[in-house]
Every structure is written in C-alpha cells, then in structure tokens.
Coordinates of C-alpha atoms in Angstrom, one line a residue:
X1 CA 164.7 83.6 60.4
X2 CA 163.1 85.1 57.2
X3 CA 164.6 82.1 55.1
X4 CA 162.7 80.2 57.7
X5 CA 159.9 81.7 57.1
X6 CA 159.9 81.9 53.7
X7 CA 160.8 78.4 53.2
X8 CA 157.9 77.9 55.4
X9 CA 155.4 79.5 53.3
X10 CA 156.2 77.9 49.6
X11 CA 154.6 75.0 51.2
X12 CA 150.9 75.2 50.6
X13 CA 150.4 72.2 53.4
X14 CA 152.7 74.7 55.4
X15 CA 150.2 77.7 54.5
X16 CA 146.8 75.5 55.5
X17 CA 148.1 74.3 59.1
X18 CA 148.7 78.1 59.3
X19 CA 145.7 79.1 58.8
X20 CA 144.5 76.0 60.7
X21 CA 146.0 77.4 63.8
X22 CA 144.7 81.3 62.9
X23 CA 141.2 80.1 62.7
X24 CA 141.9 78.1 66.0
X25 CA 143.5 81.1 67.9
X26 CA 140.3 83.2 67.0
X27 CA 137.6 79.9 68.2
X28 CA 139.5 80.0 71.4
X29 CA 139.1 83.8 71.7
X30 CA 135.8 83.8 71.9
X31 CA 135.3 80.8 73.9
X32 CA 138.0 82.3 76.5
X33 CA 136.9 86.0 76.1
X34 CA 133.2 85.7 75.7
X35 CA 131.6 82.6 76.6
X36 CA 133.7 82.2 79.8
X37 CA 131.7 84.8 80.9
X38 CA 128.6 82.9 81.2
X39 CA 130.3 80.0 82.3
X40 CA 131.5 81.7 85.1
X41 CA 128.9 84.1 85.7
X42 CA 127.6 84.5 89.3
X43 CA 124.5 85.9 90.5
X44 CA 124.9 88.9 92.9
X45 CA 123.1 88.6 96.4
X46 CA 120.1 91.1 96.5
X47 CA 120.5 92.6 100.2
X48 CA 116.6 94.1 99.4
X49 CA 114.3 93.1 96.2
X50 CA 111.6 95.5 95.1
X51 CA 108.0 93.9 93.8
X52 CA 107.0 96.0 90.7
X53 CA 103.4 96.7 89.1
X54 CA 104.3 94.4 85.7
X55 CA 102.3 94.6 82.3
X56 CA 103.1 90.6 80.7
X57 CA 102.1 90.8 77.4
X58 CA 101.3 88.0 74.7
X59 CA 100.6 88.6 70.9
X60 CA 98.3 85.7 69.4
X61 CA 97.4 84.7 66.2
X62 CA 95.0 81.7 65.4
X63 CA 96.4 80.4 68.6
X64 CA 93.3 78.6 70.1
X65 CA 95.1 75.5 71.3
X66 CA 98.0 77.3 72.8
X67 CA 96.3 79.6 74.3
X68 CA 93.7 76.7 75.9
X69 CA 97.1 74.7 77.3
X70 CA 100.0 77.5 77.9
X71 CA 97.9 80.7 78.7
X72 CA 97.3 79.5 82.4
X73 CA 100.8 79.7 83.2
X74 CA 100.9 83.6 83.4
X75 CA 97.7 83.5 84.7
X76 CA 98.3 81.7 87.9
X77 CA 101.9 83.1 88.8
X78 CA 102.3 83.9 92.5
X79 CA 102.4 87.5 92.0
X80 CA 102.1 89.4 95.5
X81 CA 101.8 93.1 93.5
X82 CA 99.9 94.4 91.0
X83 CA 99.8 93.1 87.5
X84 CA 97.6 92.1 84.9
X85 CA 98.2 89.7 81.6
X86 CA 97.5 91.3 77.9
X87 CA 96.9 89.0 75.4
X88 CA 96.7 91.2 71.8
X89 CA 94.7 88.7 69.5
X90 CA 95.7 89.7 66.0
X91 CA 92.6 89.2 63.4
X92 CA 92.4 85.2 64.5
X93 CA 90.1 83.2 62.7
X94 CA 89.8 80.5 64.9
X95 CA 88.2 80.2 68.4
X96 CA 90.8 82.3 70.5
X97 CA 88.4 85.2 70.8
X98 CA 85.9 82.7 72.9
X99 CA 88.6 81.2 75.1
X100 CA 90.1 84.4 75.9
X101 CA 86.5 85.3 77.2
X102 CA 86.4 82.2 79.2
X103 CA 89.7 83.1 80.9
X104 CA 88.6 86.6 81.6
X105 CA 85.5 85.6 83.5
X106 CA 87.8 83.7 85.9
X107 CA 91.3 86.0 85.8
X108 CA 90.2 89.2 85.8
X109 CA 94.1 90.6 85.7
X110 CA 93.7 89.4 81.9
X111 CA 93.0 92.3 79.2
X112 CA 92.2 91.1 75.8
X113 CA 93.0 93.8 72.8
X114 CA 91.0 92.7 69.5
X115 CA 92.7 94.0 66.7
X116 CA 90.4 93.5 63.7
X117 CA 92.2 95.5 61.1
X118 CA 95.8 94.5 59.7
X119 CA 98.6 97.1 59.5
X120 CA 99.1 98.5 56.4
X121 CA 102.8 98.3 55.8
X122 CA 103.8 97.2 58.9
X123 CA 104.3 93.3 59.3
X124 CA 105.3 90.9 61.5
X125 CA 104.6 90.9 65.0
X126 CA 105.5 94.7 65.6
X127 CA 102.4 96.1 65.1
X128 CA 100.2 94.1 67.9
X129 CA 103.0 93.9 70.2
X130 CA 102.9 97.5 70.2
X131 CA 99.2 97.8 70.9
X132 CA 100.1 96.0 73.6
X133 CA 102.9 98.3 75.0
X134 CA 101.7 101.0 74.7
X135 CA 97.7 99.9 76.7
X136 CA 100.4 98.2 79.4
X137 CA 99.1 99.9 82.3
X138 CA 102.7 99.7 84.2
X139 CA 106.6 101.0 83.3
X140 CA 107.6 97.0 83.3
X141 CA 106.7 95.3 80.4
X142 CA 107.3 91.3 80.7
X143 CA 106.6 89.7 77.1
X144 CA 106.1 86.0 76.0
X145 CA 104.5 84.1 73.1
X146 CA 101.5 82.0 72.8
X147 CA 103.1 78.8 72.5
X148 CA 105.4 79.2 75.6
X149 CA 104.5 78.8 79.2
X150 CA 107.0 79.2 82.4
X151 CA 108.9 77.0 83.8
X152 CA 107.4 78.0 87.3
X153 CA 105.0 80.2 89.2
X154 CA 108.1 82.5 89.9
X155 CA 108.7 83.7 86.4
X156 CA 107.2 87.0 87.0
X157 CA 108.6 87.3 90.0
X158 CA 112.4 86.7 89.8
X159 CA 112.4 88.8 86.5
X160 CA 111.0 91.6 87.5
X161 CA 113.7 91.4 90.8
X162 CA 116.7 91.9 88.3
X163 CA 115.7 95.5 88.6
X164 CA 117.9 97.9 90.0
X165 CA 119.0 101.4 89.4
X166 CA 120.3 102.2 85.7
X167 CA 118.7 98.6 84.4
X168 CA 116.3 98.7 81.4
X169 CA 116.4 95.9 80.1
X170 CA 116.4 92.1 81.4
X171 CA 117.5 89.0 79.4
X172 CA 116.0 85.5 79.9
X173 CA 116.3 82.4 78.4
X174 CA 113.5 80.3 76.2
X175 CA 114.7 77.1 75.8
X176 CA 112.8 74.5 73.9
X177 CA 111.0 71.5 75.0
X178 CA 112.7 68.3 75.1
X179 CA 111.8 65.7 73.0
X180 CA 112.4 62.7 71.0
X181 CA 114.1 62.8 67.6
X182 CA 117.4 64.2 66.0
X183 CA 115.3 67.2 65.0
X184 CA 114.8 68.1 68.6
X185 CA 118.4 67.9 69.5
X186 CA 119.7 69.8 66.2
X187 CA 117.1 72.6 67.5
X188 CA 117.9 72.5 70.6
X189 CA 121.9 72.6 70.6
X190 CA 120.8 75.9 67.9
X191 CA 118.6 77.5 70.3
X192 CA 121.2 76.9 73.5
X193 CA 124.2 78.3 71.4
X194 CA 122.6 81.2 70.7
X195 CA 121.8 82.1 73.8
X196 CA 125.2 81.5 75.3
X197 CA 126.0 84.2 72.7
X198 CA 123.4 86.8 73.5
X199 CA 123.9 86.1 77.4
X200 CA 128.1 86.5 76.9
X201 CA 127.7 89.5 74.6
X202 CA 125.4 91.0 77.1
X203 CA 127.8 90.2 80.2
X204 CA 131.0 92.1 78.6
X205 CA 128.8 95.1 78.0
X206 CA 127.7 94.5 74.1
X207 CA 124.0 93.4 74.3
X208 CA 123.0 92.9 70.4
X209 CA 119.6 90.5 71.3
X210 CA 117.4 88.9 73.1
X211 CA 114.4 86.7 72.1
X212 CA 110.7 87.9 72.1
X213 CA 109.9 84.5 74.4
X214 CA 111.2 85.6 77.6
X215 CA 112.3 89.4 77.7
X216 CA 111.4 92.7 79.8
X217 CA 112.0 95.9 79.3
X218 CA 110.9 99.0 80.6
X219 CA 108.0 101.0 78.2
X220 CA 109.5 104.5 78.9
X221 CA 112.4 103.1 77.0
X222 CA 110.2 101.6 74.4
X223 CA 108.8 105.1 73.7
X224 CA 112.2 106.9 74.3
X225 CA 113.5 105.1 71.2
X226 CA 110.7 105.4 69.5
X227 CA 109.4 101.3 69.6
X228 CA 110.1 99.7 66.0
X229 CA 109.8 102.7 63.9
X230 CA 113.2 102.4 62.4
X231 CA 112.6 99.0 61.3
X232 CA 108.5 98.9 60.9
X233 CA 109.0 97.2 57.3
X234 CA 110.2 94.3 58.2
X235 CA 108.8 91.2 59.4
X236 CA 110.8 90.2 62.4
X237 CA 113.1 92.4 64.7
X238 CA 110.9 92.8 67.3
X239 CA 112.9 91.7 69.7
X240 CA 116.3 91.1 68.6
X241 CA 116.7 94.6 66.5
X242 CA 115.0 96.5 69.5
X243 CA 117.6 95.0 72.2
X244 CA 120.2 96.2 69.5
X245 CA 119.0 99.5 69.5
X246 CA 118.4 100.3 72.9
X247 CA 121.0 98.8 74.9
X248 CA 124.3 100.2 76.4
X249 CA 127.2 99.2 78.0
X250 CA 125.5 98.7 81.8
X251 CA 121.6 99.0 81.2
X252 CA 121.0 95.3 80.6
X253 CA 120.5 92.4 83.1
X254 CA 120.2 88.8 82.3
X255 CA 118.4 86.2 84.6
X256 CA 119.1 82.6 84.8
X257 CA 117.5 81.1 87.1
X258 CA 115.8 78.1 85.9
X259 CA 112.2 79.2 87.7
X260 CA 112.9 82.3 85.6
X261 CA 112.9 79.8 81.7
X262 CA 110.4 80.0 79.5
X263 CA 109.6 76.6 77.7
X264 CA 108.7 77.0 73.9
X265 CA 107.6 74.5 72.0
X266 CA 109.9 73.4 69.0
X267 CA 109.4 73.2 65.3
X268 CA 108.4 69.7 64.8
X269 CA 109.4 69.5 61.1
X270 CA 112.5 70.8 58.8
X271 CA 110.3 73.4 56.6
X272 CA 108.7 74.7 59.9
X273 CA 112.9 75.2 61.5
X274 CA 114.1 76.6 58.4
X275 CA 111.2 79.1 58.0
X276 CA 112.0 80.0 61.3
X277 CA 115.8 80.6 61.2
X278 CA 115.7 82.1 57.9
X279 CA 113.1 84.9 59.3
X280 CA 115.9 85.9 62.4
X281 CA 119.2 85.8 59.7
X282 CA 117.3 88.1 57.5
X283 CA 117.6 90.6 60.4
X284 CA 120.6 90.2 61.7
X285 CA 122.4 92.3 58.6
X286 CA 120.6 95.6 60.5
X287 CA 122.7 94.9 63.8
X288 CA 125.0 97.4 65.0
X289 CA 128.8 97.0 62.5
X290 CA 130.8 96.0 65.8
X291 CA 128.7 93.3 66.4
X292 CA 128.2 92.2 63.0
X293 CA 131.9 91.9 62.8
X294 CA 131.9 89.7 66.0
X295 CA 129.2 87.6 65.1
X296 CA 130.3 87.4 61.7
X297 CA 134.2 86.3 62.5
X298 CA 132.9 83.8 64.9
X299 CA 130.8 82.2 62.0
X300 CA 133.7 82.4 60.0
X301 CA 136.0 80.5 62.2
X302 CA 133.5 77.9 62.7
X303 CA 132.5 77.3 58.9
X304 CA 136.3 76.7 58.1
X305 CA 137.5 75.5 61.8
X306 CA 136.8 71.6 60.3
X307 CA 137.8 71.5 57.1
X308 CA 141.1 73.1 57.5
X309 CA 141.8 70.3 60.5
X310 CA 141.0 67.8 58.2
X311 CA 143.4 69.5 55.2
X312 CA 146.0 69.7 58.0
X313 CA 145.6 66.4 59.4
X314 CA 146.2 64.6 55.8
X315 CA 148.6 67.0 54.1
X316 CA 150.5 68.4 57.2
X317 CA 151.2 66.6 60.2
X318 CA 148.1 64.5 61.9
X319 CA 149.6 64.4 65.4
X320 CA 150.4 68.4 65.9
X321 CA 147.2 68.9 64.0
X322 CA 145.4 66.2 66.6
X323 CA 147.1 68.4 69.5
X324 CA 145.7 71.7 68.2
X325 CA 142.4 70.6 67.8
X326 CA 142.4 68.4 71.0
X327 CA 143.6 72.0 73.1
X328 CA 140.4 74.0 71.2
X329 CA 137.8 70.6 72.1
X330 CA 138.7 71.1 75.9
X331 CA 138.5 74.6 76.2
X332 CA 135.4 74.4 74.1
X333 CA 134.2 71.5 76.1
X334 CA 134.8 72.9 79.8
X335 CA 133.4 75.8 78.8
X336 CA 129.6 74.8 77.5
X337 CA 129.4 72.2 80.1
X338 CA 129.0 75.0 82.4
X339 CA 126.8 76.9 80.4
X340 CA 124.8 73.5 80.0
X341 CA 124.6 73.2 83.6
X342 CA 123.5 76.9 83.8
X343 CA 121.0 76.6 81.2
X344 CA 119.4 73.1 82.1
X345 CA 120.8 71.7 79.3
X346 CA 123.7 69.2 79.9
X347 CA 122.0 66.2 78.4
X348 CA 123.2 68.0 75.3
X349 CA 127.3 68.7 76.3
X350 CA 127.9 64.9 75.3
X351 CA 127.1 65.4 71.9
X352 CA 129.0 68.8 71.5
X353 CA 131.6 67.3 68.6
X354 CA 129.0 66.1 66.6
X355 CA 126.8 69.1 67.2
X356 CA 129.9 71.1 66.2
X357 CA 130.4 69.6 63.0
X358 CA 126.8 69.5 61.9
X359 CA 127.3 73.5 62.5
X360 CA 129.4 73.4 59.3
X361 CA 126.5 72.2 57.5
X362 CA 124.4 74.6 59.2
X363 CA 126.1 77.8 58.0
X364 CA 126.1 76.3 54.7
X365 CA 122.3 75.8 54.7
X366 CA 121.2 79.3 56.5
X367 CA 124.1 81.5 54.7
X368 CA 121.6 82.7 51.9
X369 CA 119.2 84.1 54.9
X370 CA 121.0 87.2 55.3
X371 CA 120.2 88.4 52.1
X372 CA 117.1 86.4 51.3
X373 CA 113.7 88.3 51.4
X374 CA 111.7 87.3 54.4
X375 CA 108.5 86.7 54.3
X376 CA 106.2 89.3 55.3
X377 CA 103.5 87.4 57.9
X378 CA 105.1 86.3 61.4
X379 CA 102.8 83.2 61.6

C-alpha cells in the first residue's frame, strides 16, 4: 500500500486529479452541509402572529427620482398597527427635500430627518441610518433603500411576524430587478448566490450578514451593541458588519416569502457593479475568523474547482475526471434549483454552468477588494 501510494504521487498528473477531487470533496461540503439548508428549508406554521408598532426606515441621498417612483411602496402597505416611515435625507442637493413634503401632506405616518451637516469622520451610510434609529419611535426597526420598493403591500407585515421569543434579528432577501442584457444576469446570479450563503449560514446557526435593502432588527439591540461604533470609519458595514456582530447561534430569523422581497434596482453599467462590489469585499476582512475561514475556503474551492478539471481532464484521465465533475454539477444543480424556486429566481438555474465558470473570472477580478481602500462616500 505505501508503494502504491508513493508510486502514485511521483506522478504530477497523479498529484493534480488529487487535488482535483480535494477541491471537489470540499464544493460538495458546502453544497450538502450548508446550502441544503435553504433548499430544504420549511417555514414553521404560526399557531398565533403578533402585529408590532414598526419604525421602517430609509436613508436618501440626491434621491429625487427614487424617492418620486419607489417611496409609495412603504407608504401604502396594509399595515393594521401602528407604524410610521422615516426617510433620513442626507445633505441632498436635489429636489428630495420638496417631494418628501409632498408625501407628508398626504402620509402623515412619514417623518422626514434633514441632516444638513456631514459627519466628521464617519462615512458611509452609518451616520444617517443612525439618526434614524435612534428617532424610530418603536423597538422594530424595518430598514430599506431609496432605490427599492416591495414586492407587495405585505412586506411590513410578514416581516415583522417572524418575531417570536429570543429573535432579534430577521433576514430578508433583495433581489434585483430583471432585465434585459448579460449585465443583468451576471448581477443577478451574484446577488442570488450570496444570499443563498447568508440565508444557509444563518439556518445552521452562523449568521455573518445580511443586506441593508430588506433587514429588521430590534433597536434595543442596536443600542446594546453599541450601533456601528466599532466600525464608524469605514464606509460600508452598515449592515453586513452589524449582523456579524450582533448575532448568535438562535437570535436570527430569515423570511422568504416572496410578498416579503424587496426589488432593487441593478447597476446598469460595469464601473457602477464593480464600485459596488468592491465597497462590500472591502468589509468583509472585519468578519468574525470562523467565518472568514468558511467564506474564504469556499472561494478557494471555487477559484481552482475549473482549472484543476480541465488539468485533470487532459493530463489524467477525461472519463473519471468527467464522472467527478458530473457527481459535483448534480448535487450543485438540485440543490440551487430549489433555492431558485425559493427565491423567484429559476429563470437563472439553466445557466448555472456558465454562471459557475464566469465565477472563476469573478474572484479574479474582485480579489484585490479585500485589501483595496474603499472609498469614503456611500453614494
């Protein structure tokens, strides 16, 4: 057996399909481990739902038209407690001041917060957003952004009912709008595979994020961990560092009901995508170690899942190499289709080993985010 073995190993074809099959073992790991969890994930009856007072609250920022199309959709959800709708309009230049005024005369649940003075030393988004918190009249804090709207009248509603005893914090998903173009789909497939991350992570107990477009939480635990003061200097984190500071093992809830989505409108060019990405990467070296090692080994595998098939297939053997890969592709395949249909996104499953090769490009293009400098403005 160790003459075996050794023989085995002087052969560097030997010593690639090897690794070939470690980095395949470790893809279907997660897939079986993690992502199944989503897959498979079931929502538990309520035998009785509570209706909580809820705070929603929008930061804005020279976000006239947005406001004008998107702002409506908080403002006429079928709500049958109390609430009200903060919109925090950070120093705008443009008209958003006047068409919040016009909402107000006919919603008067909406509170507008002018800030007219920036935050020295504090930029992004964390600064309004916590104006915003902390004037919330009510414990449950529902936040969106300016260029979203809900995918029904019942997003306030069915978030709010994930509440129970010992929950904090409640997930939702954001996913973009659909749209002609390989851009859309490239954005999309990003946007959906994260969230079957965040969503799978959260199920086995290791919440690490959740995205400022659809998320609640409750304010006394925005205060209890003191709101973004441990990571005030940088520009983004609002939402995904907070989640990774405050949650535990069982104080997190995800929803995903599709009347519970929040539709965001997509980049519409490269520069505007990569500005974007590159501004969540540059957090994501501040999550907790444990799941920057998961994260991390799963964008490992992927980056060199590919080009060690391809190495195998031409200097090993193509039909054992074809069988490995073809076992990964149908776990891998099984399992998103469900999340697809969970998520509303199906239309995208078809395309999944296409999309999974271009994510070997993608790592390559967003691997210098981590330790790039973001910029310091969240608009």
């Amino acid at each position: 057996h160790v003459e075996f073995v050794m023989s085995f190993l002087l052969h560097p074809a030997n010593i690639i399909f090897l690794c070939f099959c470690i980095i395949t073992a470790i893809q279907l790991f997660y897939y079986l481990y993690f992502f199944s969890k989503l897959a498979f994930f079931k929502v538990k009856p309520r035998l009785k739902t509570q209706t909580h007072p809820l705070s929603v609250i929008i930061c804005a920022k020279d976000e006239a038209n947005n406001l004008t199309r998107f702002l409506p959709g908080a403002l006429v959800q079928k709500y049958p407690t109390t609430h009200e709708v903060i919109v925090v309009n950070d120093n705008s230049t443009d008209e958003s001041k006047y068409i919040l005024e016009e909402f107000q005369r006919t919603f008067k649940h909406l509170e507008i917060i002018e800030l007219k003075q920036k935050a020295q030393l504090i930029p992004g988004k964390k600064f309004p957003l916590s104006m915003g918190i902390k004037s919330a009249k009510y414990e449950i804090v529902l936040l969106t952004d300016a260029d979203c709207f809900p995918a029904s009248d019942q997003w306030m509603k069915m978030m709010q009912e994930k509440y129970h005893d010992g929950i904090d914090i409640v997930l939702g998903y954001s996913p973009f709008q659909k749209t002609k173009g390989l851009l859309n789909k490239l954005v999309r497939w990003e946007g959906f595979m994260t969230a079957v991350q965040y969503f799978s992570y959260a199920c086995r107990g290791m919440a690490y994020m959740g995205v400022g477009r659809n998320l609640s939480y409750k304010k006394s635990v925005f205060f209890e961990k003191k709101g973004f003061s441990s990571f005030n200097n940088l520009p983004g984190g609002d939402d995904d560092l907070f989640i990774n500071k405050a949650a535990t093992k069982s104080n997190v809830a995800i929803s995903l009901e599709p009347e519970t989505f929040t539709v965001t409108i997509p980049p519409s060019t490269w520069n505007q995508w990569k500005s974007q990405k590159e501004r969540h990467y540059s957090t994501s070296r501040y999550y907790k170690p444990i799941h920057k090692f998961f994260l991390g080994l799963y964008a490992f595998s992927s980056f060199f899942y590919y080009p060690l098939l391809i190495f195998s297939l031409i200097l090993f053997n193509w039909k054992i190499g074809l069988a490995v890969f073809g076992a990964r592709f149908i776990v891998q395949y099984l399992i998103l289709y469900k999340c697809g249909k969970k998520l509303q996104e199906s239309d995208l499953i078809v395309w999944t080993l296409l999309f999974d090769l271009w994510m070997f490009f993608y790592y390559l293009i967003f691997a210098g985010s981590i330790i790039k400098k973001p910029k310091p403005s969240w608009k």
